[in-house]
Amino acid sequence: MSDRAPQKLWRWRTVARIRRSLLALLVFGQTAVASYYLLWIMPYHGGTPVEIGLLVLFALLYAWIAVGFWTAVVGFVLRLTGGDKHSLLNRYSSDDLEHTPLVNTAIVLPVYHEPVHWTLSGLKAVYHELERNGQIEHFEFFILSDSRNPEIWLQEQAKWHQLCDELGAHGRLFYRRRGVNLNYKSGNVADFLRRWGRRFKYMVVLDADSLMSGRTLVRMVQLMEREPQVGILQTNPSIINGQSLFARLQQFGNRLYSSLFATGLAAVQMGHAAFWGHNAILRVEPFMQHCGLRKLRGFGVFEGPIMSHDFVEAAYIGRAGYEVWLEPGLGESFEESPPTLADELSRDHRWAKGNLQHLWILCFGRRICLAHRMTFLNGIMAYVASPLWLAFLALTTVAAAQLTLSPIEYFPAGHEGLFPLWPEWRPQWALTLALSTLALLFAPKFLAIIDAIIHGLAKGFGGPWRLFLSVWVEIVFSVLLAPIRMLAHSRFVIASMLNVSLSWAGQNRTEETGWRDALITQAPGLAMGGSWAVFAWWLDVSFFIWSLPVAVPLILAAPTSVLLSRVRVGQAIRRAGLLLIPEELAPLPLLKNAAENRAQPASRGSLGHFEQAVLVPLVHQQQLALARPNRHSRRAARLNGLVDQCIRAGPAALNKKQISELCEDRVALAALHRRAWVAPTESYWGQAIARL
Amino acid sequence: MEQLPCQKALDRVIAYLRGSGINPGVNECCTALELIGHALQQAPDGDCLSLVMELLPQYFELPQPKLTLEAGPELLRGSMGYE
């Protein structure tokens, strides 16, 4: 970091300190006032263990939602005043940036059993973008596969080859498949860096569903060149391509609200932002030097490889003295939402475990700055807030039951003094507190409407009225989804802490949720919500009414889940002009191009990819060129046996690992090709040839 | 009626050509028959398929895929630092 500018560094750190102090003051001040209200709303004013428990949980949850609220307010104010003048992008004029020369940059796409045609068609669109910009010569593309299933990785290789031909990208678009999968996605990227990291100054990491415009990619490299102390520069990806109602709700919410939240977050975090794992550019040399991830040496979930690597990498590069910035102003950076609630929850299951692991680094990580520790805490709270809320509801029920079923305690446990403790009720205060909590949750959504209107963006959402209606639709569904997510996340957190693996139904990424799956998956929530509502009714009518916002969504979880997964419903909503996003009304060339690429037919004939690699001469030649030539005698004998078995009984006689081994070995694959083509007509391979 | 070995061989040759991206016309059919005739003479027991497939590349100019594919550029190894 020879180019470091101490004055600039000092300046943003001071600004960050002031902003964070102000945020802390607002959050904790507001939480203190709200907790004080609660203390006086509770009949014994915190005089019983249940009330103390309620107060502690309330304070934690209230502070958590207050952070979100004030972040959005900061974002709103900054956007109203022309943006954050301390952001990286606002430090330079467009002209300055355009005249910054580019340097060799790798664009890496780690994949693991992703939809091949879809994923690589997106990469093709990104490649086209850089070609259109005339900057392709500064970029090299790497598809980094961790796929194990031969039907998938053979397809990846065939598609890569096709792309190289179509784009004339030989020598610029590369494919590497790891022999051994270690340490998840971070291990995949680390493997790339060990092989080729020293070739590149920067590396842009994409996800399977990422799309980034050439303009943004170029600008990111230019910013990194201008700011040598920046280690990671993260964009704020917008969600696109939502088809199901669920995905459309996510993309609408993300597109509308994230401009406030991301601007606010970037303004508070400044050079201590988080890395989100994709749609970001990394400075390779310090990343390699400082961001190797050791296995955790704790116990249970805190032992073994780090699952959620990105936050940790940001903290480590920060520890080495580099800055991590979130730059929402970059734009033209996209990703996709899971299509169904079940898909989102199965993803959350992994993320919950990964984020909880960060607790170990939060507590024991050395020389990590407070801001990055707060990022860990934020990620942990994203999931731990759910069991806290559940515990809060449970304690509320206990308190209500105590009040209804037990005689009034004038001298509760812990109360000392001659005079009795008279229970008091303050319904007006309770109403005020409830309204303030609702305001924290929902006011940012209405601020986002105002922001869109002020900045002339409402048209992109279908106009002000449709935008307003869409926000209400989004609110209704977010209210319906909140208790379902709360219950699921609580389960994930408990399972992670106990280090047990719980399966969650619905792992598909393309299909809609069926009634059977939905009923089975949501049955525990239905039972819990139903019995809680019945108990509340039996206890007290007003408590029953209070329980409804949680109980009703849990009871309706199955139909909600099915309805949200329906593409037909999503399309009907779109036709009605609701939940629209600007990218749908005026798609960028990047998005049009990606959609056209993806609309092209994907598969070739009726043969599987292994059958093609064995039989189809052109595909076979390609695969042969990528297979390994070397074999030891013991391995050769084993592979010869597998070839015999495969010719005799077809690929069904082999498992996926054995098929992979055959395809990776040049001699075995050539033997398969030769023998399959002379196989009898009635044999498996004879029949496969007939289908060619 | 069971196919004769020479019929099977012709089917395979045609299938192989199609799989190689060649749409067989009159010339290709004549060459295929010539190949099969040659193989039949070499394989007196009538099972000429193996020989036909072995000789096929000598009779036809099969398109070769662009095999300049590089799975990766030249290695420039480095290591990850663990603090």
Short mmCIF file of N, CA and C in Angstrom, two decimals, chain A residues 9-158:
data_model
loop_
_atom_site.label_atom_id
_atom_site.label_comp_id
_atom_site.label_asym_id
_atom_site.label_seq_id
_atom_site.Cartn_x
_atom_site.Cartn_y
_atom_site.Cartn_z
N LEU A 9 -7.56 8.86 4.59
CA LEU A 9 -7.85 7.78 5.52
C LEU A 9 -8.38 8.33 6.83
N TRP A 10 -7.65 9.35 7.33
CA TRP A 10 -8.04 9.96 8.59
C TRP A 10 -9.44 10.54 8.45
N ARG A 11 -9.72 11.14 7.29
CA ARG A 11 -10.98 11.85 7.11
C ARG A 11 -12.17 10.89 7.14
N TRP A 12 -12.11 9.83 6.38
CA TRP A 12 -13.29 8.97 6.36
C TRP A 12 -13.48 8.26 7.69
N ARG A 13 -12.38 7.95 8.36
CA ARG A 13 -12.51 7.27 9.65
C ARG A 13 -13.19 8.19 10.67
N THR A 14 -12.86 9.47 10.62
CA THR A 14 -13.50 10.43 11.54
C THR A 14 -14.99 10.53 11.23
N VAL A 15 -15.29 10.65 9.94
CA VAL A 15 -16.70 10.74 9.53
C VAL A 15 -17.44 9.48 9.97
N ALA A 16 -16.80 8.33 9.77
CA ALA A 16 -17.44 7.05 10.14
C ALA A 16 -17.70 7.02 11.64
N ARG A 17 -16.72 7.48 12.41
CA ARG A 17 -16.86 7.46 13.87
C ARG A 17 -18.05 8.33 14.30
N ILE A 18 -18.16 9.50 13.68
CA ILE A 18 -19.28 10.40 14.04
C ILE A 18 -20.61 9.75 13.66
N ARG A 19 -20.66 9.21 12.46
CA ARG A 19 -21.93 8.60 12.00
C ARG A 19 -22.33 7.41 12.87
N ARG A 20 -21.37 6.58 13.20
CA ARG A 20 -21.69 5.40 14.01
C ARG A 20 -22.12 5.80 15.42
N SER A 21 -21.47 6.84 15.96
CA SER A 21 -21.85 7.30 17.30
C SER A 21 -23.29 7.81 17.28
N LEU A 22 -23.59 8.56 16.23
CA LEU A 22 -24.94 9.10 16.10
C LEU A 22 -25.97 7.97 15.97
N LEU A 23 -25.62 6.99 15.16
CA LEU A 23 -26.53 5.85 14.98
C LEU A 23 -26.73 5.12 16.31
N ALA A 24 -25.63 4.91 17.03
CA ALA A 24 -25.72 4.21 18.32
C ALA A 24 -26.58 5.00 19.29
N LEU A 25 -26.40 6.32 19.28
CA LEU A 25 -27.18 7.18 20.17
C LEU A 25 -28.67 7.06 19.87
N LEU A 26 -28.99 7.12 18.57
CA LEU A 26 -30.40 7.03 18.18
C LEU A 26 -30.99 5.66 18.53
N VAL A 27 -30.24 4.61 18.20
CA VAL A 27 -30.75 3.25 18.42
C VAL A 27 -30.91 2.98 19.91
N PHE A 28 -29.85 3.24 20.67
CA PHE A 28 -29.92 2.90 22.09
C PHE A 28 -30.81 3.88 22.86
N GLY A 29 -30.81 5.13 22.43
CA GLY A 29 -31.69 6.09 23.07
C GLY A 29 -33.15 5.69 22.88
N GLN A 30 -33.48 5.38 21.66
CA GLN A 30 -34.86 5.00 21.36
C GLN A 30 -35.23 3.69 22.07
N THR A 31 -34.29 2.77 22.10
CA THR A 31 -34.54 1.49 22.77
C THR A 31 -34.75 1.71 24.27
N ALA A 32 -33.95 2.61 24.84
CA ALA A 32 -34.09 2.88 26.28
C ALA A 32 -35.48 3.44 26.58
N VAL A 33 -35.93 4.38 25.74
CA VAL A 33 -37.26 4.98 25.96
C VAL A 33 -38.34 3.91 25.82
N ALA A 34 -38.22 3.09 24.76
CA ALA A 34 -39.23 2.05 24.52
C ALA A 34 -39.23 1.03 25.66
N SER A 35 -38.04 0.69 26.15
CA SER A 35 -37.96 -0.29 27.24
C SER A 35 -38.56 0.30 28.52
N TYR A 36 -38.35 1.57 28.71
CA TYR A 36 -38.94 2.24 29.87
C TYR A 36 -40.48 2.18 29.79
N TYR A 37 -40.99 2.42 28.59
CA TYR A 37 -42.44 2.30 28.37
C TYR A 37 -42.91 0.90 28.73
N LEU A 38 -42.17 -0.08 28.23
CA LEU A 38 -42.58 -1.47 28.47
C LEU A 38 -42.57 -1.77 29.97
N LEU A 39 -41.54 -1.26 30.62
CA LEU A 39 -41.41 -1.50 32.06
C LEU A 39 -42.67 -1.01 32.79
N TRP A 40 -43.19 0.11 32.36
CA TRP A 40 -44.37 0.66 33.03
C TRP A 40 -45.67 0.10 32.49
N ILE A 41 -45.59 -0.53 31.34
CA ILE A 41 -46.80 -1.19 30.83
C ILE A 41 -47.03 -2.50 31.56
N MET A 42 -45.92 -3.18 31.91
CA MET A 42 -46.05 -4.49 32.55
C MET A 42 -46.65 -4.31 33.95
N PRO A 43 -47.58 -5.19 34.33
CA PRO A 43 -48.33 -4.98 35.57
C PRO A 43 -47.44 -4.83 36.81
N TYR A 44 -46.33 -5.61 36.87
CA TYR A 44 -45.48 -5.53 38.06
C TYR A 44 -44.22 -4.71 37.81
N HIS A 45 -44.17 -4.00 36.67
CA HIS A 45 -43.05 -3.10 36.33
C HIS A 45 -41.68 -3.77 36.47
N GLY A 46 -41.61 -4.98 35.95
CA GLY A 46 -40.32 -5.69 35.99
C GLY A 46 -40.07 -6.34 37.34
N GLY A 47 -41.12 -6.55 38.10
CA GLY A 47 -40.95 -7.11 39.45
C GLY A 47 -40.94 -8.62 39.50
N THR A 48 -41.16 -9.30 38.37
CA THR A 48 -41.13 -10.77 38.37
C THR A 48 -40.09 -11.24 37.35
N PRO A 49 -39.60 -12.48 37.51
CA PRO A 49 -38.59 -12.99 36.55
C PRO A 49 -39.11 -12.99 35.12
N VAL A 50 -40.39 -13.31 34.95
CA VAL A 50 -40.95 -13.33 33.60
C VAL A 50 -40.89 -11.92 32.99
N GLU A 51 -41.23 -10.93 33.79
CA GLU A 51 -41.21 -9.56 33.28
C GLU A 51 -39.79 -9.09 32.95
N ILE A 52 -38.84 -9.51 33.77
CA ILE A 52 -37.44 -9.14 33.49
C ILE A 52 -37.01 -9.79 32.16
N GLY A 53 -37.37 -11.05 32.01
CA GLY A 53 -37.05 -11.76 30.75
C GLY A 53 -37.66 -11.05 29.56
N LEU A 54 -38.93 -10.65 29.71
CA LEU A 54 -39.61 -9.94 28.62
C LEU A 54 -38.90 -8.64 28.28
N LEU A 55 -38.49 -7.93 29.32
CA LEU A 55 -37.83 -6.64 29.12
C LEU A 55 -36.51 -6.81 28.37
N VAL A 56 -35.72 -7.79 28.77
CA VAL A 56 -34.41 -8.02 28.12
C VAL A 56 -34.63 -8.38 26.65
N LEU A 57 -35.54 -9.32 26.41
CA LEU A 57 -35.78 -9.75 25.02
C LEU A 57 -36.32 -8.59 24.17
N PHE A 58 -37.22 -7.83 24.77
CA PHE A 58 -37.79 -6.70 24.05
C PHE A 58 -36.70 -5.70 23.66
N ALA A 59 -35.82 -5.40 24.62
CA ALA A 59 -34.76 -4.41 24.35
C ALA A 59 -33.87 -4.89 23.20
N LEU A 60 -33.52 -6.16 23.23
CA LEU A 60 -32.65 -6.71 22.16
C LEU A 60 -33.34 -6.61 20.79
N LEU A 61 -34.61 -7.04 20.75
CA LEU A 61 -35.33 -7.06 19.47
C LEU A 61 -35.62 -5.65 18.98
N TYR A 62 -35.95 -4.77 19.92
CA TYR A 62 -36.28 -3.39 19.54
C TYR A 62 -35.03 -2.70 18.97
N ALA A 63 -33.90 -2.93 19.64
CA ALA A 63 -32.64 -2.32 19.16
C ALA A 63 -32.32 -2.84 17.76
N TRP A 64 -32.56 -4.10 17.55
CA TRP A 64 -32.28 -4.74 16.26
C TRP A 64 -33.09 -4.10 15.14
N ILE A 65 -34.39 -3.90 15.38
CA ILE A 65 -35.19 -3.29 14.31
C ILE A 65 -34.93 -1.79 14.21
N ALA A 66 -34.53 -1.19 15.33
CA ALA A 66 -34.20 0.25 15.27
C ALA A 66 -32.96 0.48 14.40
N VAL A 67 -32.01 -0.44 14.42
CA VAL A 67 -30.82 -0.31 13.56
C VAL A 67 -31.26 -0.23 12.09
N GLY A 68 -32.17 -1.14 11.72
CA GLY A 68 -32.66 -1.14 10.33
C GLY A 68 -33.37 0.16 9.99
N PHE A 69 -34.21 0.61 10.92
CA PHE A 69 -34.98 1.83 10.68
C PHE A 69 -34.05 3.03 10.48
N TRP A 70 -33.11 3.22 11.39
CA TRP A 70 -32.24 4.40 11.29
C TRP A 70 -31.30 4.32 10.11
N THR A 71 -30.91 3.10 9.74
CA THR A 71 -30.08 2.95 8.54
C THR A 71 -30.84 3.44 7.32
N ALA A 72 -32.12 3.07 7.26
CA ALA A 72 -32.94 3.52 6.12
C ALA A 72 -33.12 5.04 6.14
N VAL A 73 -33.30 5.59 7.34
CA VAL A 73 -33.47 7.05 7.45
C VAL A 73 -32.19 7.76 6.97
N VAL A 74 -31.04 7.24 7.41
CA VAL A 74 -29.76 7.83 6.97
C VAL A 74 -29.68 7.78 5.44
N GLY A 75 -30.05 6.62 4.87
CA GLY A 75 -30.03 6.47 3.41
C GLY A 75 -30.95 7.47 2.74
N PHE A 76 -32.14 7.64 3.30
CA PHE A 76 -33.13 8.57 2.74
C PHE A 76 -32.58 10.00 2.74
N VAL A 77 -32.04 10.39 3.88
CA VAL A 77 -31.53 11.76 4.01
C VAL A 77 -30.36 11.99 3.06
N LEU A 78 -29.46 11.04 3.00
CA LEU A 78 -28.29 11.19 2.12
C LEU A 78 -28.70 11.29 0.65
N ARG A 79 -29.66 10.46 0.26
CA ARG A 79 -30.12 10.50 -1.14
C ARG A 79 -30.82 11.84 -1.43
N LEU A 80 -31.52 12.33 -0.41
CA LEU A 80 -32.22 13.60 -0.58
C LEU A 80 -31.23 14.75 -0.77
N THR A 81 -30.07 14.61 -0.15
CA THR A 81 -29.08 15.70 -0.22
C THR A 81 -28.01 15.42 -1.28
N GLY A 82 -28.34 14.56 -2.23
CA GLY A 82 -27.42 14.37 -3.37
C GLY A 82 -26.42 13.26 -3.21
N GLY A 83 -26.60 12.39 -2.23
CA GLY A 83 -25.70 11.24 -2.08
C GLY A 83 -24.59 11.50 -1.10
N ASP A 84 -23.91 10.44 -0.75
CA ASP A 84 -22.84 10.53 0.24
C ASP A 84 -21.56 11.06 -0.42
N LYS A 85 -21.17 12.27 -0.03
CA LYS A 85 -20.00 12.86 -0.69
C LYS A 85 -18.71 12.15 -0.31
N HIS A 86 -18.76 11.31 0.72
CA HIS A 86 -17.55 10.57 1.12
C HIS A 86 -17.46 9.22 0.43
N SER A 87 -18.45 8.85 -0.36
CA SER A 87 -18.37 7.53 -1.01
C SER A 87 -17.25 7.53 -2.04
N LEU A 88 -16.76 6.35 -2.35
CA LEU A 88 -15.62 6.24 -3.28
C LEU A 88 -15.94 6.87 -4.63
N LEU A 89 -17.15 6.56 -5.11
CA LEU A 89 -17.52 6.99 -6.45
C LEU A 89 -17.59 8.52 -6.55
N ASN A 90 -18.03 9.15 -5.45
CA ASN A 90 -18.18 10.60 -5.49
C ASN A 90 -16.85 11.35 -5.30
N ARG A 91 -15.77 10.61 -5.13
CA ARG A 91 -14.47 11.27 -4.99
C ARG A 91 -13.89 11.64 -6.36
N TYR A 92 -14.47 11.08 -7.41
CA TYR A 92 -13.89 11.30 -8.75
C TYR A 92 -14.97 11.71 -9.74
N SER A 93 -14.54 12.49 -10.73
CA SER A 93 -15.47 12.81 -11.81
C SER A 93 -15.46 11.63 -12.78
N SER A 94 -16.51 11.54 -13.59
CA SER A 94 -16.59 10.47 -14.60
C SER A 94 -15.38 10.54 -15.51
N ASP A 95 -14.98 11.76 -15.81
CA ASP A 95 -13.85 11.95 -16.72
C ASP A 95 -12.56 11.37 -16.13
N ASP A 96 -12.36 11.64 -14.83
CA ASP A 96 -11.16 11.11 -14.15
C ASP A 96 -11.14 9.58 -14.26
N LEU A 97 -12.30 9.01 -13.98
CA LEU A 97 -12.35 7.55 -13.97
C LEU A 97 -12.15 6.98 -15.37
N GLU A 98 -12.78 7.62 -16.34
CA GLU A 98 -12.67 7.10 -17.71
C GLU A 98 -11.23 7.11 -18.21
N HIS A 99 -10.44 8.03 -17.70
CA HIS A 99 -9.05 8.10 -18.15
C HIS A 99 -8.11 7.26 -17.29
N THR A 100 -8.68 6.45 -16.43
CA THR A 100 -7.84 5.56 -15.62
C THR A 100 -7.62 4.27 -16.40
N PRO A 101 -6.36 3.93 -16.71
CA PRO A 101 -6.14 2.71 -17.49
C PRO A 101 -6.51 1.44 -16.72
N LEU A 102 -6.92 0.43 -17.46
CA LEU A 102 -7.32 -0.83 -16.83
C LEU A 102 -6.11 -1.75 -16.71
N VAL A 103 -6.23 -2.74 -15.84
CA VAL A 103 -5.16 -3.74 -15.70
C VAL A 103 -5.78 -5.14 -15.75
N ASN A 104 -4.92 -6.13 -15.81
CA ASN A 104 -5.37 -7.51 -15.97
C ASN A 104 -6.28 -7.96 -14.81
N THR A 105 -7.48 -8.34 -15.16
CA THR A 105 -8.48 -8.69 -14.14
C THR A 105 -9.12 -10.04 -14.48
N ALA A 106 -9.26 -10.87 -13.47
CA ALA A 106 -9.92 -12.17 -13.66
C ALA A 106 -11.38 -12.04 -13.25
N ILE A 107 -12.25 -12.63 -14.05
CA ILE A 107 -13.66 -12.72 -13.64
C ILE A 107 -13.91 -14.19 -13.34
N VAL A 108 -14.15 -14.51 -12.08
CA VAL A 108 -14.28 -15.92 -11.72
C VAL A 108 -15.73 -16.26 -11.38
N LEU A 109 -16.13 -17.42 -11.84
CA LEU A 109 -17.50 -17.89 -11.62
C LEU A 109 -17.43 -19.28 -10.96
N PRO A 110 -17.44 -19.33 -9.62
CA PRO A 110 -17.46 -20.64 -8.97
C PRO A 110 -18.84 -21.28 -9.14
N VAL A 111 -18.87 -22.54 -9.55
CA VAL A 111 -20.17 -23.22 -9.73
C VAL A 111 -20.14 -24.58 -9.05
N TYR A 112 -21.29 -24.96 -8.57
CA TYR A 112 -21.43 -26.29 -7.96
C TYR A 112 -22.86 -26.76 -8.26
N HIS A 113 -22.98 -27.62 -9.23
CA HIS A 113 -24.28 -28.20 -9.61
C HIS A 113 -25.34 -27.12 -9.89
N GLU A 114 -24.94 -26.13 -10.68
CA GLU A 114 -25.89 -25.08 -11.05
C GLU A 114 -26.52 -25.46 -12.40
N PRO A 115 -27.67 -24.85 -12.74
CA PRO A 115 -28.24 -25.07 -14.08
C PRO A 115 -27.25 -24.54 -15.13
N VAL A 116 -26.65 -25.45 -15.89
CA VAL A 116 -25.48 -25.10 -16.70
C VAL A 116 -25.81 -24.08 -17.80
N HIS A 117 -26.83 -24.39 -18.57
CA HIS A 117 -27.15 -23.53 -19.71
C HIS A 117 -27.47 -22.12 -19.22
N TRP A 118 -28.27 -22.05 -18.18
CA TRP A 118 -28.70 -20.77 -17.62
C TRP A 118 -27.49 -19.97 -17.12
N THR A 119 -26.66 -20.65 -16.34
CA THR A 119 -25.53 -19.97 -15.70
C THR A 119 -24.53 -19.46 -16.75
N LEU A 120 -24.16 -20.33 -17.68
CA LEU A 120 -23.12 -19.94 -18.63
C LEU A 120 -23.66 -18.99 -19.70
N SER A 121 -24.96 -19.03 -19.93
CA SER A 121 -25.55 -18.04 -20.84
C SER A 121 -25.46 -16.65 -20.23
N GLY A 122 -25.59 -16.59 -18.91
CA GLY A 122 -25.42 -15.30 -18.21
C GLY A 122 -23.99 -14.82 -18.34
N LEU A 123 -23.04 -15.73 -18.18
CA LEU A 123 -21.62 -15.36 -18.30
C LEU A 123 -21.32 -14.86 -19.73
N LYS A 124 -21.98 -15.50 -20.67
CA LYS A 124 -21.80 -15.08 -22.08
C LYS A 124 -22.23 -13.63 -22.26
N ALA A 125 -23.34 -13.27 -21.61
CA ALA A 125 -23.83 -11.89 -21.71
C ALA A 125 -22.84 -10.92 -21.09
N VAL A 126 -22.21 -11.32 -19.98
CA VAL A 126 -21.20 -10.45 -19.35
C VAL A 126 -20.00 -10.29 -20.28
N TYR A 127 -19.61 -11.38 -20.91
CA TYR A 127 -18.49 -11.35 -21.86
C TYR A 127 -18.81 -10.38 -23.01
N HIS A 128 -20.02 -10.51 -23.55
CA HIS A 128 -20.46 -9.62 -24.64
C HIS A 128 -20.39 -8.15 -24.24
N GLU A 129 -20.78 -7.90 -22.96
CA GLU A 129 -20.78 -6.53 -22.47
C GLU A 129 -19.38 -5.92 -22.55
N LEU A 130 -18.39 -6.69 -22.11
CA LEU A 130 -17.02 -6.17 -22.12
C LEU A 130 -16.50 -6.04 -23.54
N GLU A 131 -16.97 -6.93 -24.41
CA GLU A 131 -16.59 -6.81 -25.83
C GLU A 131 -17.17 -5.52 -26.39
N ARG A 132 -18.45 -5.29 -26.07
CA ARG A 132 -19.12 -4.08 -26.57
C ARG A 132 -18.41 -2.82 -26.08
N ASN A 133 -17.90 -2.89 -24.83
CA ASN A 133 -17.19 -1.75 -24.26
C ASN A 133 -15.80 -1.58 -24.85
N GLY A 134 -15.35 -2.58 -25.59
CA GLY A 134 -14.01 -2.53 -26.15
C GLY A 134 -12.92 -2.75 -25.13
N GLN A 135 -13.27 -3.42 -24.00
CA GLN A 135 -12.28 -3.59 -22.92
C GLN A 135 -12.00 -5.05 -22.64
N ILE A 136 -12.41 -5.92 -23.53
CA ILE A 136 -12.31 -7.35 -23.24
C ILE A 136 -10.86 -7.79 -23.02
N GLU A 137 -9.92 -7.11 -23.67
CA GLU A 137 -8.53 -7.58 -23.58
C GLU A 137 -7.95 -7.47 -22.17
N HIS A 138 -8.65 -6.74 -21.29
CA HIS A 138 -8.13 -6.62 -19.92
C HIS A 138 -8.71 -7.68 -18.99
N PHE A 139 -9.61 -8.50 -19.51
CA PHE A 139 -10.30 -9.45 -18.63
C PHE A 139 -10.11 -10.89 -19.10
N GLU A 140 -9.98 -11.79 -18.14
CA GLU A 140 -10.00 -13.22 -18.44
C GLU A 140 -11.07 -13.87 -17.58
N PHE A 141 -11.74 -14.86 -18.14
CA PHE A 141 -12.88 -15.47 -17.46
C PHE A 141 -12.52 -16.90 -17.01
N PHE A 142 -12.94 -17.25 -15.81
CA PHE A 142 -12.67 -18.59 -15.30
C PHE A 142 -13.96 -19.20 -14.74
N ILE A 143 -14.32 -20.34 -15.31
CA ILE A 143 -15.43 -21.10 -14.72
C ILE A 143 -14.78 -22.10 -13.76
N LEU A 144 -15.07 -21.97 -12.48
CA LEU A 144 -14.41 -22.79 -11.46
C LEU A 144 -15.42 -23.81 -10.93
N SER A 145 -15.34 -25.01 -11.46
CA SER A 145 -16.38 -25.98 -11.13
C SER A 145 -15.97 -26.86 -9.96
N ASP A 146 -16.93 -27.04 -9.07
CA ASP A 146 -16.78 -28.01 -7.98
C ASP A 146 -17.78 -29.14 -8.17
N SER A 147 -18.40 -29.20 -9.34
CA SER A 147 -19.48 -30.18 -9.56
C SER A 147 -18.93 -31.59 -9.52
N ARG A 148 -19.70 -32.49 -8.94
CA ARG A 148 -19.31 -33.89 -8.80
C ARG A 148 -20.08 -34.79 -9.75
N ASN A 149 -21.29 -34.40 -10.06
CA ASN A 149 -22.15 -35.24 -10.90
C ASN A 149 -21.66 -35.16 -12.36
N PRO A 150 -21.26 -36.30 -12.95
CA PRO A 150 -20.69 -36.24 -14.30
C PRO A 150 -21.67 -35.69 -15.33
N GLU A 151 -22.96 -35.93 -15.13
CA GLU A 151 -23.94 -35.39 -16.08
C GLU A 151 -23.90 -33.86 -16.09
N ILE A 152 -23.54 -33.29 -14.94
CA ILE A 152 -23.47 -31.82 -14.86
C ILE A 152 -22.12 -31.32 -15.33
N TRP A 153 -21.02 -31.91 -14.84
CA TRP A 153 -19.73 -31.31 -15.24
C TRP A 153 -19.39 -31.58 -16.70
N LEU A 154 -19.90 -32.70 -17.24
CA LEU A 154 -19.69 -32.91 -18.68
C LEU A 154 -20.45 -31.86 -19.49
N GLN A 155 -21.64 -31.54 -18.99
CA GLN A 155 -22.41 -30.49 -19.66
C GLN A 155 -21.71 -29.14 -19.53
N GLU A 156 -21.12 -28.90 -18.37
CA GLU A 156 -20.38 -27.64 -18.18
C GLU A 156 -19.25 -27.54 -19.19
N GLN A 157 -18.52 -28.64 -19.35
CA GLN A 157 -17.39 -28.61 -20.28
C GLN A 157 -17.85 -28.41 -21.72
N ALA A 158 -18.94 -29.12 -22.08
CA ALA A 158 -19.44 -29.00 -23.45
C ALA A 158 -19.91 -27.57 -23.71
#
